[in-house]
XYZ file of C-alpha atoms in Angstrom:
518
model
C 0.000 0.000 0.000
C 1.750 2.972 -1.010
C 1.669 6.023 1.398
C 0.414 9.073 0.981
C 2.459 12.320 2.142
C -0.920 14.006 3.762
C -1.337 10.835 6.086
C 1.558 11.730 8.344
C -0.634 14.250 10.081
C -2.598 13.857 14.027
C -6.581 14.036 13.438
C -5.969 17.377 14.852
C -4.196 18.470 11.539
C -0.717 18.651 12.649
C 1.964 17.917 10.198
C 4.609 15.350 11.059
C 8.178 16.623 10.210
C 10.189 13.531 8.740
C 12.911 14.032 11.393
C 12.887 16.457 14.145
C 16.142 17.797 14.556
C 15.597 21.238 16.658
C 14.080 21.518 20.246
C 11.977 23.645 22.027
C 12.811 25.599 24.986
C 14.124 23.550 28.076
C 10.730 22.184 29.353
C 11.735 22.484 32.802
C 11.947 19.462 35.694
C 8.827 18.007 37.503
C 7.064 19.774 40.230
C 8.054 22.809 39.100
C 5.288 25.206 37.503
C 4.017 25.050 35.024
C 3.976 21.244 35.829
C 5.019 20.712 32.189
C 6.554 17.321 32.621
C 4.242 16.427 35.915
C 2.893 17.721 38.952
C 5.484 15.812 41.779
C 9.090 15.467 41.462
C 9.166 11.675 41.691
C 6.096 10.724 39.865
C 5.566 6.804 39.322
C 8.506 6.248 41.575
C 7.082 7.223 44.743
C 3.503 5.974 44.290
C 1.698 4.543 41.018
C -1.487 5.677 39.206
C -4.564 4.833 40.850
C -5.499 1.924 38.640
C -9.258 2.362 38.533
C -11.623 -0.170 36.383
C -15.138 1.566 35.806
C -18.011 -0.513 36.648
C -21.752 -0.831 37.591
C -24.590 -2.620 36.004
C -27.950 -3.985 36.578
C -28.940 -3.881 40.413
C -26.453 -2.236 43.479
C -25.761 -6.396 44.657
C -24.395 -7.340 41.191
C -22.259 -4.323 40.882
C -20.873 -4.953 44.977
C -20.318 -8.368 44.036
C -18.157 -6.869 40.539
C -16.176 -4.499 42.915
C -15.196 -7.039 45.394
C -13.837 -8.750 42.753
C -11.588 -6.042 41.045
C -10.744 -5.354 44.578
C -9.176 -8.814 45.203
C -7.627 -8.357 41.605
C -5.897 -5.610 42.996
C -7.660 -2.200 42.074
C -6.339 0.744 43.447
C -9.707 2.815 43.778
C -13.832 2.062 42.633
C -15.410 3.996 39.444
C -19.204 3.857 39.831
C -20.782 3.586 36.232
C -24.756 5.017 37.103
C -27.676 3.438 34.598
C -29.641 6.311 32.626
C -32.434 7.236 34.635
C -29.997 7.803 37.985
C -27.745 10.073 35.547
C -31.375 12.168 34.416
C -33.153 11.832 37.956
C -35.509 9.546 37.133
C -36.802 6.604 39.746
C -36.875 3.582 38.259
C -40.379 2.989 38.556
C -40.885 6.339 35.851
C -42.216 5.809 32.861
C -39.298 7.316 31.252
C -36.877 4.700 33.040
C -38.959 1.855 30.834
C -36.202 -0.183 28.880
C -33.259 1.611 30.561
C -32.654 0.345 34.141
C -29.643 -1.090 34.841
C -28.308 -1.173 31.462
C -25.281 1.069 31.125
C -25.112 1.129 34.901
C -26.168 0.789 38.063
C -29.927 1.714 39.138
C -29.559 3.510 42.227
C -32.827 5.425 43.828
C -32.266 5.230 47.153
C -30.236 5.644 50.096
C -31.008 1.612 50.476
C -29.418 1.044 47.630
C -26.280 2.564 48.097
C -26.191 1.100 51.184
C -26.495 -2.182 48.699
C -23.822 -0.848 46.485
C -21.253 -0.495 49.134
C -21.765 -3.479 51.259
C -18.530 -4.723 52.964
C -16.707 -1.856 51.603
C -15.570 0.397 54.099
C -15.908 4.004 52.258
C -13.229 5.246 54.725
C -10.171 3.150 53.319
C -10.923 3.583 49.748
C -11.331 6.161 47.267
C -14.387 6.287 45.029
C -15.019 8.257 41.400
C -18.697 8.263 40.578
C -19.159 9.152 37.097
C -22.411 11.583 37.466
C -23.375 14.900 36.640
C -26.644 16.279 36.460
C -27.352 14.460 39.846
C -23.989 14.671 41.121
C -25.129 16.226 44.005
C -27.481 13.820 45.379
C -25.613 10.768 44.745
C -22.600 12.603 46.927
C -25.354 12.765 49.622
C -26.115 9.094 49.907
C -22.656 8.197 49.421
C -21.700 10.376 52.812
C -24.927 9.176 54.201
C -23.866 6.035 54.183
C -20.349 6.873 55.187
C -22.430 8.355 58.416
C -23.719 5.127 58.649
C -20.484 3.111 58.531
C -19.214 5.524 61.270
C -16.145 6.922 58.820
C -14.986 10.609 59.232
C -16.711 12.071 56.495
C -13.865 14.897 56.280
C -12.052 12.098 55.420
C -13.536 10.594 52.232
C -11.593 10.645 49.455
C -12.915 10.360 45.635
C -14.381 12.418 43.365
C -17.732 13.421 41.219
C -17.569 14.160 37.721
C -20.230 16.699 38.402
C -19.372 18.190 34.872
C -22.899 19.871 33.591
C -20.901 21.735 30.597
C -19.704 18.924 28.182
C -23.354 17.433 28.899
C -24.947 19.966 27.100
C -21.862 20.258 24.428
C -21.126 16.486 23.706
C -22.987 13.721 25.936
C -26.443 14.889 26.736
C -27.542 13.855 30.307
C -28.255 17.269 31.279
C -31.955 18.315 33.103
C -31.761 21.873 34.072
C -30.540 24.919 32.150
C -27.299 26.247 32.476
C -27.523 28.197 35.256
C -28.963 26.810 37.950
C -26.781 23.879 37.045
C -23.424 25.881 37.373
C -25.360 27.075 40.823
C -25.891 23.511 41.989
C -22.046 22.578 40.958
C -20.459 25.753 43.304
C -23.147 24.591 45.878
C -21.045 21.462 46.180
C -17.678 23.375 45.776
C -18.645 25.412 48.941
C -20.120 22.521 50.867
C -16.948 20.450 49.755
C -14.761 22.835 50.463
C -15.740 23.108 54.696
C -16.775 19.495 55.039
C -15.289 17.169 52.680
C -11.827 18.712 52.114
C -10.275 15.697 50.492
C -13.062 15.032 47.975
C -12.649 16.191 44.605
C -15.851 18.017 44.002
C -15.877 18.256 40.069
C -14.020 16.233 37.642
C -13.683 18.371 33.769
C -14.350 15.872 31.173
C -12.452 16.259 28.264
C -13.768 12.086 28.043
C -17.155 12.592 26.256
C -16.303 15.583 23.978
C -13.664 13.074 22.368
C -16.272 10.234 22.265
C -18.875 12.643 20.620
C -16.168 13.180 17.757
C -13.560 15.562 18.861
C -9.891 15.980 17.914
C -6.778 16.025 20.375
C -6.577 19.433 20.022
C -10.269 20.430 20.772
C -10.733 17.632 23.753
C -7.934 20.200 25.352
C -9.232 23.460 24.469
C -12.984 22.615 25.089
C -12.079 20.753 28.271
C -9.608 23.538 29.892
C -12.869 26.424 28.338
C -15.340 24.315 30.593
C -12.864 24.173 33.401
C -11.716 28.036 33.406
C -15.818 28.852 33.266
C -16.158 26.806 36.768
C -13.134 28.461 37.762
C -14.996 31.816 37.155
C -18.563 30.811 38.666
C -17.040 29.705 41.671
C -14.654 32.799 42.504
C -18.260 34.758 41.582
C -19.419 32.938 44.703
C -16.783 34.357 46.306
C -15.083 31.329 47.251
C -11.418 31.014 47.139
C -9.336 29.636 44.264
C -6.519 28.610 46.355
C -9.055 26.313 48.375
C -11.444 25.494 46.064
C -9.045 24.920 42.885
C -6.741 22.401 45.068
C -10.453 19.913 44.037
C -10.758 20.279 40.302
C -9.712 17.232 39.109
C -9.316 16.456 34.772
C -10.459 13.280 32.907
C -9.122 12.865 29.681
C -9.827 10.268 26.304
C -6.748 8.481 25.742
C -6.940 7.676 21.946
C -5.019 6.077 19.349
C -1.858 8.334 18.189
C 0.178 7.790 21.199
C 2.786 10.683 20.400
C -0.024 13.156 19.992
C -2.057 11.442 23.367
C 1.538 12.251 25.788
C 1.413 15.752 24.154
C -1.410 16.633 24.955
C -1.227 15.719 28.273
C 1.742 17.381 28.786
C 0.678 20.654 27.430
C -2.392 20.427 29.809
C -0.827 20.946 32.615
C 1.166 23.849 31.615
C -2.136 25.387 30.377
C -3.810 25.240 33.226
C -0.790 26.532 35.340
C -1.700 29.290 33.203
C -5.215 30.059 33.681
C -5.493 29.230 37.450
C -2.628 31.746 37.942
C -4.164 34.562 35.625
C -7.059 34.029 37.849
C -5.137 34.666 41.250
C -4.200 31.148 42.374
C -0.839 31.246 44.306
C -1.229 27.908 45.931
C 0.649 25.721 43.700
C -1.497 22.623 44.232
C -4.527 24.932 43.059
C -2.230 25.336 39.722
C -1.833 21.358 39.286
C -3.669 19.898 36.946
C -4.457 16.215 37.962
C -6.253 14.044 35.993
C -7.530 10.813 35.653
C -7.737 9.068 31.873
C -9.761 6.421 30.175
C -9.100 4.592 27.070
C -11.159 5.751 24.072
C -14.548 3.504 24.472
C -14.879 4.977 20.261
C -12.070 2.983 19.370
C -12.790 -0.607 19.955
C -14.275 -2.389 17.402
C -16.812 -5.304 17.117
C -14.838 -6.347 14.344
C -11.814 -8.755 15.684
C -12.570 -7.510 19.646
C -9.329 -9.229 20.890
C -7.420 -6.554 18.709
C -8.660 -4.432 21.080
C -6.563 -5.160 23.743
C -3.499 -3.682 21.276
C -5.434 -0.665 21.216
C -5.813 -0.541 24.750
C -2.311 -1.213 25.745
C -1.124 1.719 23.875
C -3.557 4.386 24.940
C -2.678 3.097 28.186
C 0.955 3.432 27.775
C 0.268 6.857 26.128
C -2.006 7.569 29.361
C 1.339 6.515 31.615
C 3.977 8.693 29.322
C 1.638 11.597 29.755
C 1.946 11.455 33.903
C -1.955 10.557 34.326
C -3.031 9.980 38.209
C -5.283 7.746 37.379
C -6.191 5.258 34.910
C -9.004 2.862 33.181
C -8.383 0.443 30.785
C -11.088 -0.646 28.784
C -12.342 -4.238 28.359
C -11.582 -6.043 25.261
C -15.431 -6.936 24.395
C -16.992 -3.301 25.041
C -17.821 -2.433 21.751
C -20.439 -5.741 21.902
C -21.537 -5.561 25.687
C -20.966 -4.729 29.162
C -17.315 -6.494 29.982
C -17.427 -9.761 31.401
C -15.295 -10.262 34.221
C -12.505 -11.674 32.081
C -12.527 -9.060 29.931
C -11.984 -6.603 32.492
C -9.338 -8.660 34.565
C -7.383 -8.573 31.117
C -8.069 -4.851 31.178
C -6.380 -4.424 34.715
C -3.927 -6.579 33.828
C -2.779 -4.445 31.317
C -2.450 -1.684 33.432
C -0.319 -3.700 36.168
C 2.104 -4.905 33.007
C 2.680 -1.557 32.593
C 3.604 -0.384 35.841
C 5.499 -3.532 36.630
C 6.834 -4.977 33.387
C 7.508 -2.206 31.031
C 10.200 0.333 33.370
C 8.452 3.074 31.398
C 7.722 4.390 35.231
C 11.290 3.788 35.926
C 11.752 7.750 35.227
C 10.076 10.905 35.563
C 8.253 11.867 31.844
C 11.048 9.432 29.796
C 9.813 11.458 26.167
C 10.992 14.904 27.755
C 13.874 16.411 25.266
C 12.460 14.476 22.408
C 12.522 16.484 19.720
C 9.295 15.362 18.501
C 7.669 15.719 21.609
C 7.936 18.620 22.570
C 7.745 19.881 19.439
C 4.322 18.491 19.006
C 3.413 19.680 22.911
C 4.032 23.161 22.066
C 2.180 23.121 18.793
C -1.116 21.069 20.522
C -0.728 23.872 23.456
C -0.950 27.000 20.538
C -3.480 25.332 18.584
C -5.698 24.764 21.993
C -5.234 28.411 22.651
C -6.686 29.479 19.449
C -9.576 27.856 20.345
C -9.631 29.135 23.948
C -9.132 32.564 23.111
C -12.168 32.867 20.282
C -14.482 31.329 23.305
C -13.341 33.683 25.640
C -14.429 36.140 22.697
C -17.786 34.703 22.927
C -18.143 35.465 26.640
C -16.554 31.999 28.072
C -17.898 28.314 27.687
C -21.489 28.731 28.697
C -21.990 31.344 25.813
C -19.952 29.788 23.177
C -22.386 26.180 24.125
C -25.451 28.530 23.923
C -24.024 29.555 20.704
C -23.923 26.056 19.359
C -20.029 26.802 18.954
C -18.398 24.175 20.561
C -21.151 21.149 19.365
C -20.802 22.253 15.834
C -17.053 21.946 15.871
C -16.803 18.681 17.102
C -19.353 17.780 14.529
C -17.636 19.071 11.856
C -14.459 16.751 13.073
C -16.522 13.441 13.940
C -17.767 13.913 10.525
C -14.394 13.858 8.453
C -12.802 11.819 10.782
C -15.801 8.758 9.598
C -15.273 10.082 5.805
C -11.340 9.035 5.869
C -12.446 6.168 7.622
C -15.198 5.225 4.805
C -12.782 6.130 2.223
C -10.217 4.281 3.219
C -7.765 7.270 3.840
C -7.470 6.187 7.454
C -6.829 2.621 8.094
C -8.898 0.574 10.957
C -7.139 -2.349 11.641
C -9.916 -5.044 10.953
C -12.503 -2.398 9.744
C -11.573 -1.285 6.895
C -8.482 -2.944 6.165
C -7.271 -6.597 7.108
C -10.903 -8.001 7.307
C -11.367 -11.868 8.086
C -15.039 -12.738 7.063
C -14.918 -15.207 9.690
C -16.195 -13.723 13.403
C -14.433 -15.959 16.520
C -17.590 -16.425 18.709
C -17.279 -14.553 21.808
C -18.991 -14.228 25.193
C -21.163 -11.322 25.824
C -22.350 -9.935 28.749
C -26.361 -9.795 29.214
C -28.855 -7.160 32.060
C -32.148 -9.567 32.825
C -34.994 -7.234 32.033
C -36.552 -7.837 34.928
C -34.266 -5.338 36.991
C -36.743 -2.599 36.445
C -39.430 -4.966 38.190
C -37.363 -5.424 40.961
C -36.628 -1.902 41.579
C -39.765 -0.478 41.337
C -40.947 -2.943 44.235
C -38.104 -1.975 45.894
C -38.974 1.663 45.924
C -42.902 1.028 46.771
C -41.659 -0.667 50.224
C -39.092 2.172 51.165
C -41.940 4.955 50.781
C -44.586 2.581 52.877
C -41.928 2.527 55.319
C -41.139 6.039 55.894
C -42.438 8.861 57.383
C -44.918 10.731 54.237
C -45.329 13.916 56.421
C -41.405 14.310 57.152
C -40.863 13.498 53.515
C -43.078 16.357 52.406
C -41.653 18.422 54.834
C -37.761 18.001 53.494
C -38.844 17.893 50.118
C -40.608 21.394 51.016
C -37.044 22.489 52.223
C -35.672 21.724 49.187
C -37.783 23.533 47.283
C -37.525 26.906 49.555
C -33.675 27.006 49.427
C -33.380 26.288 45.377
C -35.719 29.621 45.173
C -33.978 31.307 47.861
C -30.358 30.620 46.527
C -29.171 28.655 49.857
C -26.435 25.766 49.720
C -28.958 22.658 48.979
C -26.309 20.052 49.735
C -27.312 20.207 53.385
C -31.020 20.025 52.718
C -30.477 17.098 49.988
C -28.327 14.887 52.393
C -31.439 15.275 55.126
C -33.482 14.473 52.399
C -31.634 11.067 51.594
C -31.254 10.084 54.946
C -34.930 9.886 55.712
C -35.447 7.556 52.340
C -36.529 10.134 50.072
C -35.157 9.207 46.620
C -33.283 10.639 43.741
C -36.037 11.173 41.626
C -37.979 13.215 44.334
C -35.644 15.601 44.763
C -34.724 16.079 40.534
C -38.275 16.144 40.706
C -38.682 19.207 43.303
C -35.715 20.898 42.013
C -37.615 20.328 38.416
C -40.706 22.590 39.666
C -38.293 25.550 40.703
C -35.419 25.645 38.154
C -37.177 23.953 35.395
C -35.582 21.817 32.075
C -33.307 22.066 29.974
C -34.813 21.252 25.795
């Protein structure tokens, strides 16, 4: 197959030099700002990634009884995948939730099911990322409300909430309120996190979903660090304190398939950020660290040959590892046909501990610093990101340039020429497109009965026989009064949860006052 000169190019349109043989400037050493080349001195040889392996599916039992297992198989931290109608604050028994429980995630309504979720898991010893957003807020509540319940020092939980309501209305979708009374909600939490949960990381900027929905390199940074700098903004306009509340912003990136481009990306990341929490006052230079945790691009695999996917994997990982991530998730092999099945994601952590053990790629602090490709590429990924960063700012920040249809049209534009090389042939999908085999190896899938939804929704008609309907009306009253008169609901919501009112009462309430998002 003879090559063509335009294929030695990133998706994000950056030319590839035959042979770099002039550097950059001297990128500076680690745990110095702007955190360039990482954000601690020693990196992976003082402590490892968290090695995280995202899960949840069907009811809370059957995802406890997937965590105990990835905890035996030696996972670092939990990632809480949530089904649809707990990430748009529906109960299960909804109408809405028909056909959807349990299916991409766990169903959770209730405090009792979290309780379910977390059984023989002590919340004090571990730390926990729940991937959630437009309830965010209430699932934090039963998770410390069952923390209460375990007797751990809830100043002492550790983990974090993606709480991330901008890429959901740029890329992914599960949004239910407009704009701002979401950002209100999300500094809620930074100010309630910030007094009684100072280890948590109270919002985690998803750069994830904007590269699922299409997006280049390039734009996953600018769009990510855009939604970041606007929550940066909103919360300082609450007139909280970016040297506090900055120290809990934590990044989660794609890690996709051109490893070169992947690491500089990464790298130039940090030294962005550096940037914009400074120009915004920060002094405190753990509020300048960007920390972030990665996943491996779930738009990659393929149906097609699914054990080639664990090639795939290993490199974004690796690319993930090169880049100084603080946390990682490797995707299972069989993703792109089902939920993984347990061997698919024990191969998937496996690959992660090959890395860190096998590989001496952690043997040294960011081994592709001084490349001359690298850092090449870093600086020209960091000043096409600011192109982009600077024409939003123009707009009047993220939440104006997503009003503005700005950001979703240019990751359109990129998810649609990205599938027209693909269709034409111009980029080459091992399996896809090239190097077919007509013959499909039978593999195991992984199935949700149906009959979750049944389940839950009986579940849910014994907790509100059980509990007290006047003292539910009451809190749920309370919740309504301090949406409309702009007081911190996180309180209100974790009284709420403790006295069995569930998730989809309180969207529900909050629906009344702040209204929906179309």
């Amino acid at each position: 197959m003879k090559l063509r000169k335009d294929q030695f190019k990133t998706d994000s349109g950056i030319n590839i030099e035959s042979t770099y043989a002039k550097g950059h400037a001297d990128p500076g050493l680690p745990g110095a700002f702007p955190y360039l080349r990482g954000v601690h001195k020693e990196m992976y040889r003082s402590r490892l990634w968290t090695m995280r392996q995202y899960a949840g599916f069907s009811t809370a039992e059957a995802s406890n009884e997937r965590y105990h297992f990835l905890l035996k198989q030696g996972v670092m931290g939990l990632s809480v995948a949530f089904d649809l109608p707990t990430q748009i604050g529906y109960d299960s028994d909804h109408d809405l939730a028909d056909g959807e429980v349990g299916k991409v995630g766990v169903a959770i309504d209730s405090i009792e099911d979290m309780q379910r979720l977390f059984k023989g898991i002590p919340l004090a010893d571990i730390s926990t990322s729940m991937t959630i957003n437009a309830t965010g807020f209430i699932l934090l509540a039963l998770y410390i409300a069952v923390a209460k319940q375990q007797g751990a020092d809830v100043s002492g939980l550790r983990g974090t909430i993606q709480n991330d309501i901008l890429k959901e209305y740029a890329a992914r979708g599960t949004f239910i309120y407009p704009p701002s009374p979401s950002m209100r909600i999300i500094t809620d939490v930074f100010e309630y996190c910030s007094k009684e949960l100072p280890k948590w990381n109270t919002i985690s900027v998803s750069g994830y979903h904007i590269r699922e929905a299409g997006s280049t390199a390039v734009q996953e940074l600018a769009f990510t660090l855009a939604n970041g700098k606007a929550y940066l903004k909103a919360a300082i306009e609450k007139g909280l304190d970016i040297n506090t509340f900055a120290r809990r912003i934590s990044f989660f990136f794609n890690a996709h398939n051109h490893l070169f481009e992947e690491v500089a990306k990464f790298r130039a990341a940090r030294k962005m950020w550096a940037k914009i929490t400074a120009d915004l006052g920060a002094t405190d230079p753990k509020a300048q660290m960007l920390r972030f945790h990665t996943q491996t691009g779930g738009s990659t695999l393929t149906a097609q040959q699914p054990l080639n996917n664990i090639s795939r994997v290993t490199l974004q990982a690796l690319s993930a590892v090169l880049g100084g991530t603080q946390s990682l998730h490797t995707n299972g092999y069989d993703e792109a046909l089902s939920l993984p099945t347990e061997e698919a994601a024990r191969t998937a952590l496996r690959t992660q501990q090959i890395i860190a053990h096998e590989s001496g790629v952690t043997d040294t602090v960011d081994p592709l610093a001084g490349s001359y490709f690298v850092e090449s590429l870093t600086a020209e990924v960091e000043q096409k990101a600011w192109e982009y960063i600077h024409a939003i700012d123009e707009m009047g920040g993220a939440v104006k340039a997503i009003e503005a249809q700005y950001i979703q049209e240019e990751i359109a534009k990129s998810a649609y020429r990205y599938q027209q090389d693909i269709e034409a042939n111009e980029k080459v999908i091992v399996g896809v497109n090239q190097f077919e085999q007509k013959e499909e190896d039978g593999i195991e899938v992984f199935r949700v009965d149906d009959s979750i939804r049944k389940q839950q929704s009986e579940r849910l008609s014994a907790l509100r026989a059980s509990r007290d309907a006047e003292k539910a009306t009451e809190l749920l009253t309370k919740i309504e009064e301090a949406a409309k008169d702009n007081v911190n609901l996180m309180p209100f919501v974790i009284e709420a949860v403790e006295n069995k009112i569930t998730l989809g009462e309180i969207s529900d309430t909050l629906r009344k006052v702040f209204g929906e998002y179309i």
